[in-house]
XYZ file of N, CA and C in Angstrom:
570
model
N -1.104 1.407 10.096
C -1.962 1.615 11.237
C -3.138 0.630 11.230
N -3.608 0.551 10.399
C -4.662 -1.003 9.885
C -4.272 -1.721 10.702
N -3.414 -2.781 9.637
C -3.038 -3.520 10.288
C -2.752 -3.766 12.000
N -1.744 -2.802 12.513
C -1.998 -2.623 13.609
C -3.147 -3.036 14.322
N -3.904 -1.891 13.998
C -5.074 -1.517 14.826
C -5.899 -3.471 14.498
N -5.777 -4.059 13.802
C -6.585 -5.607 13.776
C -5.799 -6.508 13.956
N -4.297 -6.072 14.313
C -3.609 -7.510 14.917
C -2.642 -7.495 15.420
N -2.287 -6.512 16.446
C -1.743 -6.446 17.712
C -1.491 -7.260 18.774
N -1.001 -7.787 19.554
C -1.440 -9.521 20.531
C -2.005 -8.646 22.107
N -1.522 -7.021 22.124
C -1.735 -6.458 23.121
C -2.709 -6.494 24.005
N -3.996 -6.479 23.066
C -5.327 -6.568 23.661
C -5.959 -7.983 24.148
N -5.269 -8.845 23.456
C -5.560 -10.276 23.569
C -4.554 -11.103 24.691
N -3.667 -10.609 25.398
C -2.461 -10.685 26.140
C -3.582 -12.028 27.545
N -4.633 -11.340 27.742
C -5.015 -12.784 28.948
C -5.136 -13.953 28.019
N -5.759 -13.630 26.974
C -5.958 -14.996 26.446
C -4.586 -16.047 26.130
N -3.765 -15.125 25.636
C -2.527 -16.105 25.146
C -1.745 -16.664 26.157
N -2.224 -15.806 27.363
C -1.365 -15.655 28.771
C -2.321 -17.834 29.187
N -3.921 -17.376 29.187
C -4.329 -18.617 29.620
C -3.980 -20.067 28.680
N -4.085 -19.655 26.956
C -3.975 -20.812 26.116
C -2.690 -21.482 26.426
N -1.633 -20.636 26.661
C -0.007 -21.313 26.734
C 0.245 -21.837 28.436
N -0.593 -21.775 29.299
C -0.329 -21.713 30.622
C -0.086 -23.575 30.983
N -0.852 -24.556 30.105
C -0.345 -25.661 29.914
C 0.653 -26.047 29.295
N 1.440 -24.988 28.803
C 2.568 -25.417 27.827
C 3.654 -25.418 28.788
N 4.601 -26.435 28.804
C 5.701 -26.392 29.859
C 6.240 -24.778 29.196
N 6.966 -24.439 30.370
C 7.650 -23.005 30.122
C 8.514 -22.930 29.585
N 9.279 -24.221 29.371
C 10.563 -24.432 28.468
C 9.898 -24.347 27.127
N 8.902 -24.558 26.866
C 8.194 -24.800 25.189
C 7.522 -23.723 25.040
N 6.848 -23.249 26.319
C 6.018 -21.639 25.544
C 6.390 -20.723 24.522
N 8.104 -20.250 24.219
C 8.806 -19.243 23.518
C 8.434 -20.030 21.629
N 8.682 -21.036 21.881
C 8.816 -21.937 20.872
C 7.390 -22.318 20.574
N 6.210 -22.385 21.201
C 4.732 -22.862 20.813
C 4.538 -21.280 20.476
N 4.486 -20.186 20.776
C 4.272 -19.223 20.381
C 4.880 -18.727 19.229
N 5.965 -18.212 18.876
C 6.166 -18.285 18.215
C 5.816 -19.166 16.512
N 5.974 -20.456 16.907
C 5.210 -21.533 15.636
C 3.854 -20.726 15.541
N 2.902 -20.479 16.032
C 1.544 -19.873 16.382
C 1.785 -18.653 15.330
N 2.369 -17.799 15.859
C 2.129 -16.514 14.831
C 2.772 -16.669 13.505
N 3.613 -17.566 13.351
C 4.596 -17.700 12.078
C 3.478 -18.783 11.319
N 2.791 -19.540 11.922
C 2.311 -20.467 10.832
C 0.546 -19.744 10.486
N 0.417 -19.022 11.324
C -0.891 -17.942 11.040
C -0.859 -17.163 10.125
N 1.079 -16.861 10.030
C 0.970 -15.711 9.303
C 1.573 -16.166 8.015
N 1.481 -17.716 8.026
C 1.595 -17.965 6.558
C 0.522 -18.659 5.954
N -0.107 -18.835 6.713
C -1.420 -18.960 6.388
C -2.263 -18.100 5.352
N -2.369 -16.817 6.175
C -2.618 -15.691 5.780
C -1.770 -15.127 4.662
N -0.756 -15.479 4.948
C 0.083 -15.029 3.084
C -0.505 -15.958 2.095
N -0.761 -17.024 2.049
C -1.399 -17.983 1.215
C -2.653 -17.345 0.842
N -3.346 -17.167 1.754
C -4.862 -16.617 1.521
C -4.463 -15.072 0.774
N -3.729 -14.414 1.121
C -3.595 -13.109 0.345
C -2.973 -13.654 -1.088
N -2.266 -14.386 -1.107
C -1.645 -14.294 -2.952
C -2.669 -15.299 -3.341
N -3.895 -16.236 -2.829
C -4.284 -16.731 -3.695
C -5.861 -15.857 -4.008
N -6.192 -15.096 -3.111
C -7.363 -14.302 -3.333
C -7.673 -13.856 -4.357
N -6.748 -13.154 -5.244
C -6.634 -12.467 -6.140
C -7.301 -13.321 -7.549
N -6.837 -14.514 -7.144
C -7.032 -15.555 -8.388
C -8.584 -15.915 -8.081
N -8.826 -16.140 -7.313
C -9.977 -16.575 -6.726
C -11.274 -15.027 -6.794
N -10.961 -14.282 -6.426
C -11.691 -12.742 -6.988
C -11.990 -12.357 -8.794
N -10.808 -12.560 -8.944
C -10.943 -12.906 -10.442
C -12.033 -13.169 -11.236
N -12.187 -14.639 -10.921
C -13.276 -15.541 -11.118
C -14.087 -15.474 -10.833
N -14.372 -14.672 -10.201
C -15.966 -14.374 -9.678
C -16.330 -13.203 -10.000
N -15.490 -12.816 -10.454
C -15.960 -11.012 -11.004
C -15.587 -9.995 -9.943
N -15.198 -10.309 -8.865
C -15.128 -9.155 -8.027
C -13.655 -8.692 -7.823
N -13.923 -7.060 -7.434
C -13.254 -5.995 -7.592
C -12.668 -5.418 -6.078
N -11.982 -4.631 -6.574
C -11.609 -3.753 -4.929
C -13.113 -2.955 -4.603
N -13.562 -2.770 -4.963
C -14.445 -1.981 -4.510
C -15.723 -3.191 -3.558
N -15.490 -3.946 -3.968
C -16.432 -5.289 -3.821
C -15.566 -5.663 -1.867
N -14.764 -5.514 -2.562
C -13.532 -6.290 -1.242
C -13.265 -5.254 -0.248
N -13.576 -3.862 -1.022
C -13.538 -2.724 0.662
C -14.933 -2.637 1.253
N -16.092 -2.939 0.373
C -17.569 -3.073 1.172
C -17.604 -4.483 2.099
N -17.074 -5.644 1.928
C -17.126 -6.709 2.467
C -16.025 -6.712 3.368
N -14.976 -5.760 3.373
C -14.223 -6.331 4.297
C -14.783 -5.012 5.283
N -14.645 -3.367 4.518
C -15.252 -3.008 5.774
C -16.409 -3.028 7.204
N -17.525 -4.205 6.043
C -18.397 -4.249 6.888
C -17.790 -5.484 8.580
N -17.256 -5.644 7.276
C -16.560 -7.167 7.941
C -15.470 -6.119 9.810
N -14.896 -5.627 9.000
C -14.129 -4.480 10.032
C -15.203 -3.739 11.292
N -16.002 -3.260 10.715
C -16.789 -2.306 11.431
C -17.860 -3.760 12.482
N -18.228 -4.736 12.095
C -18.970 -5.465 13.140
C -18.293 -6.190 13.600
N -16.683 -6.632 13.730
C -15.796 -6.829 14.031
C -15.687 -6.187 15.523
N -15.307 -4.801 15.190
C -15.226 -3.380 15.900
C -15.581 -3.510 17.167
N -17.339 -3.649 16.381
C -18.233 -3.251 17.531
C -18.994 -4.005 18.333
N -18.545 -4.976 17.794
C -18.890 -6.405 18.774
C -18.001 -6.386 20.272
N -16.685 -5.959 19.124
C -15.493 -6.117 20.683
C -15.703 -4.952 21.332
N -16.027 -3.987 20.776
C -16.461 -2.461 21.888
C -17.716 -2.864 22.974
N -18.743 -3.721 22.232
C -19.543 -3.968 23.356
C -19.543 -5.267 24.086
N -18.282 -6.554 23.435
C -18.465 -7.323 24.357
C -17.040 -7.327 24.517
N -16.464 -8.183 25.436
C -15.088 -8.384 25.725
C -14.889 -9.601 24.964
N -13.424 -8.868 23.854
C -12.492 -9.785 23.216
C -11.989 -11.099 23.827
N -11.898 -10.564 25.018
C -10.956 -12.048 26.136
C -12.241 -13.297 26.236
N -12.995 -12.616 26.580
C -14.488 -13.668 26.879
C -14.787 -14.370 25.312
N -14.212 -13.935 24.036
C -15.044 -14.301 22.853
C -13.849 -15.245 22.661
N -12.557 -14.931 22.601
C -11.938 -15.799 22.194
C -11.314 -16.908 23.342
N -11.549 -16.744 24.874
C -12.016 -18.087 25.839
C -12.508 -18.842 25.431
N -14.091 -18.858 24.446
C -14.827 -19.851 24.368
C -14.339 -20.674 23.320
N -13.149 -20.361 22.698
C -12.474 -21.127 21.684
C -11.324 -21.860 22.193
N -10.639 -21.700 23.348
C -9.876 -22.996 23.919
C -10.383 -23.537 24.984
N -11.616 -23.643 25.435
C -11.895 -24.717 26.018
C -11.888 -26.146 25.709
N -11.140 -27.304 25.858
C -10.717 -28.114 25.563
C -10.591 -29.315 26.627
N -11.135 -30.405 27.085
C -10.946 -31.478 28.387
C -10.224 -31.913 27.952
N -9.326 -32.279 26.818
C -8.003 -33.033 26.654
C -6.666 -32.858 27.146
N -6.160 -33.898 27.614
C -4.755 -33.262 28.306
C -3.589 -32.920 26.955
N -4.173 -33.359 25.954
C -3.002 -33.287 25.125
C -2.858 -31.206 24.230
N -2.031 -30.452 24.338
C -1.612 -29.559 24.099
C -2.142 -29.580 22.413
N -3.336 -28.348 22.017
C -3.896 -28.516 20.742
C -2.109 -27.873 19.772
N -2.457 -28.129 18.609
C -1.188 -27.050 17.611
C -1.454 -25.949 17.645
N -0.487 -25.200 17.625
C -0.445 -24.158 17.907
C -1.112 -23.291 16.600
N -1.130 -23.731 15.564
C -1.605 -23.381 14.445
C -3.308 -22.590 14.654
N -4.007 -23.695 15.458
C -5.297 -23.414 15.829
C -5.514 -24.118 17.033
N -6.438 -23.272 18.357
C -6.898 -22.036 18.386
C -6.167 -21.077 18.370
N -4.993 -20.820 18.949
C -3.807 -20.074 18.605
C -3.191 -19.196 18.015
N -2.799 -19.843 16.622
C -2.836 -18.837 15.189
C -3.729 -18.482 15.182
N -4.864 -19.621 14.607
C -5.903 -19.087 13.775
C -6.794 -19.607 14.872
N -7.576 -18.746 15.183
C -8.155 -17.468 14.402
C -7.934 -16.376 15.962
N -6.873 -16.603 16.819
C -6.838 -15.561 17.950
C -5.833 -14.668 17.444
N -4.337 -15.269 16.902
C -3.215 -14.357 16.303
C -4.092 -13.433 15.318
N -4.237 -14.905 14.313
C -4.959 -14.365 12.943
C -6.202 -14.341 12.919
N -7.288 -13.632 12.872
C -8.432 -14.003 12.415
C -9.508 -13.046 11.198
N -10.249 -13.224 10.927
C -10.998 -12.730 9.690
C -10.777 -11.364 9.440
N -10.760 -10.739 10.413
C -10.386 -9.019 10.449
C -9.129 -8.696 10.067
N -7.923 -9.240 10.622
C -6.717 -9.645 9.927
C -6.549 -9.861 8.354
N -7.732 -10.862 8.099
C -7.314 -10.550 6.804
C -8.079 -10.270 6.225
N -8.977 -9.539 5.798
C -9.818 -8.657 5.149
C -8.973 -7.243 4.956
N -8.484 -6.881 5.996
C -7.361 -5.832 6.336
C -6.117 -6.292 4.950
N -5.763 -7.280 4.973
C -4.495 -7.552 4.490
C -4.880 -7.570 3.073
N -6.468 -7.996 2.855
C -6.718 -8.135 0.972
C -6.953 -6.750 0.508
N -7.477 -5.982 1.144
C -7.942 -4.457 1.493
C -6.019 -3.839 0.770
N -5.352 -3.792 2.219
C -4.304 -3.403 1.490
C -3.129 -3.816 0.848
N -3.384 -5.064 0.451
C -2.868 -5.547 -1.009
C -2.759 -4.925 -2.284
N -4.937 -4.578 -2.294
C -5.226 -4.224 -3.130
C -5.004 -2.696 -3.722
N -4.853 -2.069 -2.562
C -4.569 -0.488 -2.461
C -3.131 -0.171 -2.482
N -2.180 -0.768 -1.974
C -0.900 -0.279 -1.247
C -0.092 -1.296 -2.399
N -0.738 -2.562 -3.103
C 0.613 -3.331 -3.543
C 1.096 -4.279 -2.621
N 1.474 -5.311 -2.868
C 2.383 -6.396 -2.110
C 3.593 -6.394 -1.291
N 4.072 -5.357 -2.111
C 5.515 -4.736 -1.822
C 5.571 -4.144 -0.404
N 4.359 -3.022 -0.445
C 4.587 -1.832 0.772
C 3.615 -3.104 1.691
N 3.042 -3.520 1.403
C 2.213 -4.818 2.766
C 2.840 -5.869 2.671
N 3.972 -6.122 2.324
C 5.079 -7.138 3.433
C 5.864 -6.088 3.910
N 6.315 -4.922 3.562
C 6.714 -4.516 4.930
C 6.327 -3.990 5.960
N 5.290 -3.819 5.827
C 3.871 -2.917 6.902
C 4.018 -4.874 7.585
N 3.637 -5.658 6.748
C 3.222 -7.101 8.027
C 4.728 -7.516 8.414
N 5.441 -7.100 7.964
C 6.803 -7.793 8.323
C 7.253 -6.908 9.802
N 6.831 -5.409 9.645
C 7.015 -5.127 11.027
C 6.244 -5.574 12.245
N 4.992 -5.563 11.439
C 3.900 -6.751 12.422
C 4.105 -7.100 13.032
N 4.607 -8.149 12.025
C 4.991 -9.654 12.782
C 6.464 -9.215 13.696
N 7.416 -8.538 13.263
C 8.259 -8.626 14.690
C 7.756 -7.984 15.621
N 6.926 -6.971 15.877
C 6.167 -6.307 16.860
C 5.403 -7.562 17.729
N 4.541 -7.995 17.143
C 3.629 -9.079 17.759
C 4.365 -10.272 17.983
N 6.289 -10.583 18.121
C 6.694 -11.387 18.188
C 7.295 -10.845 19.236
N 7.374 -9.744 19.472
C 8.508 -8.909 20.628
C 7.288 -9.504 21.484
N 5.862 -8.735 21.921
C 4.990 -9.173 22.174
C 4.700 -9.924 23.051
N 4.532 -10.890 21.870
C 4.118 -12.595 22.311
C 5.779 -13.019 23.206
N 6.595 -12.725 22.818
C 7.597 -12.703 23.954
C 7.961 -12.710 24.971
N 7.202 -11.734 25.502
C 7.231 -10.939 27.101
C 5.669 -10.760 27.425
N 4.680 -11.527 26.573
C 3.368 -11.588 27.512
C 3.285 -11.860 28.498
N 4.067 -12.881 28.937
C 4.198 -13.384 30.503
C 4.164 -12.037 31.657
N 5.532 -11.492 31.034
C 5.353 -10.579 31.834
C 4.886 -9.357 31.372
N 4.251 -8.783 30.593
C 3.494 -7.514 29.995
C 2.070 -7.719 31.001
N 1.136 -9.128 30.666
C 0.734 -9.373 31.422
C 0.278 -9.090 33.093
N 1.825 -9.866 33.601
C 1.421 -9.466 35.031
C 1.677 -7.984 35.655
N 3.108 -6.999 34.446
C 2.822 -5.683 34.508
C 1.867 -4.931 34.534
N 1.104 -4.992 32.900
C -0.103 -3.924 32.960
C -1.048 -4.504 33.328
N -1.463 -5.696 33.913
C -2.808 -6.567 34.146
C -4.073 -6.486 33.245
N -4.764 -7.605 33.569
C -6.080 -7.482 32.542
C -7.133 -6.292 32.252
N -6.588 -5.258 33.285
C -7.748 -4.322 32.869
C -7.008 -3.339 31.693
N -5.895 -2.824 31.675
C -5.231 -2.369 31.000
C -4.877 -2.805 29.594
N -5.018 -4.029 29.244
C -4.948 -4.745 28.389
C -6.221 -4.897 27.664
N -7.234 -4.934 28.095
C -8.989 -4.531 28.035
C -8.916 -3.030 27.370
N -8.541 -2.282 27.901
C -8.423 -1.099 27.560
C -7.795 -0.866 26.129
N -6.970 -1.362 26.252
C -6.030 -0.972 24.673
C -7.194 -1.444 24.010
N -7.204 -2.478 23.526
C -8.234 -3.494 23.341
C -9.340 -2.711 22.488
N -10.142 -2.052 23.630
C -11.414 -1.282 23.128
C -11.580 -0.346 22.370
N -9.941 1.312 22.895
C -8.937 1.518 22.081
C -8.912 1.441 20.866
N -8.497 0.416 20.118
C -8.104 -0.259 19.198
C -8.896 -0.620 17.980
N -10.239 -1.074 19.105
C -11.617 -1.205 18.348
C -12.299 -0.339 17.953
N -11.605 1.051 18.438
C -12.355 2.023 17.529
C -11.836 2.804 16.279
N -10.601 2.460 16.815
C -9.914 2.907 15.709
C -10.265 1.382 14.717
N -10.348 0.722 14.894
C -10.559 -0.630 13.852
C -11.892 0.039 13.409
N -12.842 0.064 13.996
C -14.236 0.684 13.908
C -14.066 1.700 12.379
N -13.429 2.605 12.615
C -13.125 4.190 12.111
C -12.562 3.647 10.191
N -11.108 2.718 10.339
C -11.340 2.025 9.292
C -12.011 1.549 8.772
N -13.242 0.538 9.155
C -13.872 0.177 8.289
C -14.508 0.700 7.950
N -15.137 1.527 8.630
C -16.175 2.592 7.869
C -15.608 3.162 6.789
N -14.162 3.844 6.902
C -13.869 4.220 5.922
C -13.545 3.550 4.836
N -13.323 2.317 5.103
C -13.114 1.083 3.805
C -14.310 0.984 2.888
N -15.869 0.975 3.955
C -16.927 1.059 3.613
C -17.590 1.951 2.409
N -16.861 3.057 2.644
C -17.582 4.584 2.444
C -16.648 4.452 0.992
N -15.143 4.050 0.598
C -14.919 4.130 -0.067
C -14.943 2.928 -1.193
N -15.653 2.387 -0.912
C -16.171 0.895 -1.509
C -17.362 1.293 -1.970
N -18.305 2.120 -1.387
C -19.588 2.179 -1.986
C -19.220 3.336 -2.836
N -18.483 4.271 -2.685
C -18.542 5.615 -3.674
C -18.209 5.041 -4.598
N -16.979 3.736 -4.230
C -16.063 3.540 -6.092
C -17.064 2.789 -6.948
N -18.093 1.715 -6.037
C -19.019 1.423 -7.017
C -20.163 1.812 -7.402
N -20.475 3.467 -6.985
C -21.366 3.900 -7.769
C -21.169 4.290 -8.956
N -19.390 5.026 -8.557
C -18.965 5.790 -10.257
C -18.724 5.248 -11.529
């Protein structure tokens, strides 16, 4: 449900709808796609090398549920009080005619971005590797069905509906981090 709830394409559906709208239509299935697959190996990189990198610095799960929940919760509530579509607009504005990679703005950080994976080191650390590739493996075909039929999910439920999930979403994102929070500070008092 985490996961979910921080990386869904549902709520973000105008934006991907406007970033790909220069992409010939024969290439959209195929620029999208590359987009979430190279985000989301991105993000596997950053999850198996964290660990090594936490290590070394001394820090703990308990360290990594206060930083990521806070990270979660102003995440949250930024998008509860401003609109997601408007925050991540100001990241493909672009005067070039040439089509950016899909990798970024794209992947990263609209597919994927910081909340995504704070979420993913979070339950690495709790759940194991094992049970979070298959929690992201359904993800990712969910958010690939998705990114699929945005075109038309899109002009079905329109932008207000899509806003809606959206906000939705952000509270339940909200609700996690707090609780990531709450259990990050208890484990490092004891």
């Amino acid at each position: 449900l985490a996961l979910l709830a921080v990386s869904t394409v549902l709520p973000i559906l105008p934006v991907v709808h406007e970033m790909t709208e220069r992409v010939p239509r024969s290439d959209r299935t195929a620029y999208k796609t590359s987009a979430l697959l190279q985000a989301n190996l991105a993000a596997a990189g950053f999850v198996l090398l964290s660990p090594i990198l936490f290590s070394a610095l001394g820090l703990n799960l308990d360290h990594l549920r206060i930083a990521g929940g806070t990270v979660l919760m102003v995440y949250a509530t930024h998008d509860i009080l401003f609109s997601r579509v408007e925050r991540k607009q100001r990241q493909l504005h672009d005067d070039s005619d040439d089509l950016p990679p899909a990798i970024a703005p794209l992947g990263l950080p609209v597919l994927v971005g910081p909340a995504t994976l704070s979420t993913l080191l979070v339950l690495s650390e709790v759940h194991g590797l094992t049970v979070l590739a298959v929690a992201w493996l359904a993800n990712l075909v969910l958010n690939e069905g998705l990114l699929l039929a945005s075109d038309r999910l899109f002009t079905l439920l329109g932008e207000g509906t899509s806003r809606a999930v959206g906000k939705i979403m952000s509270l339940v994102l909200a609700t996690l981090g707090a609780g990531m929070l709450e259990a990050g500070i208890r484990g490092a008092v004891q």
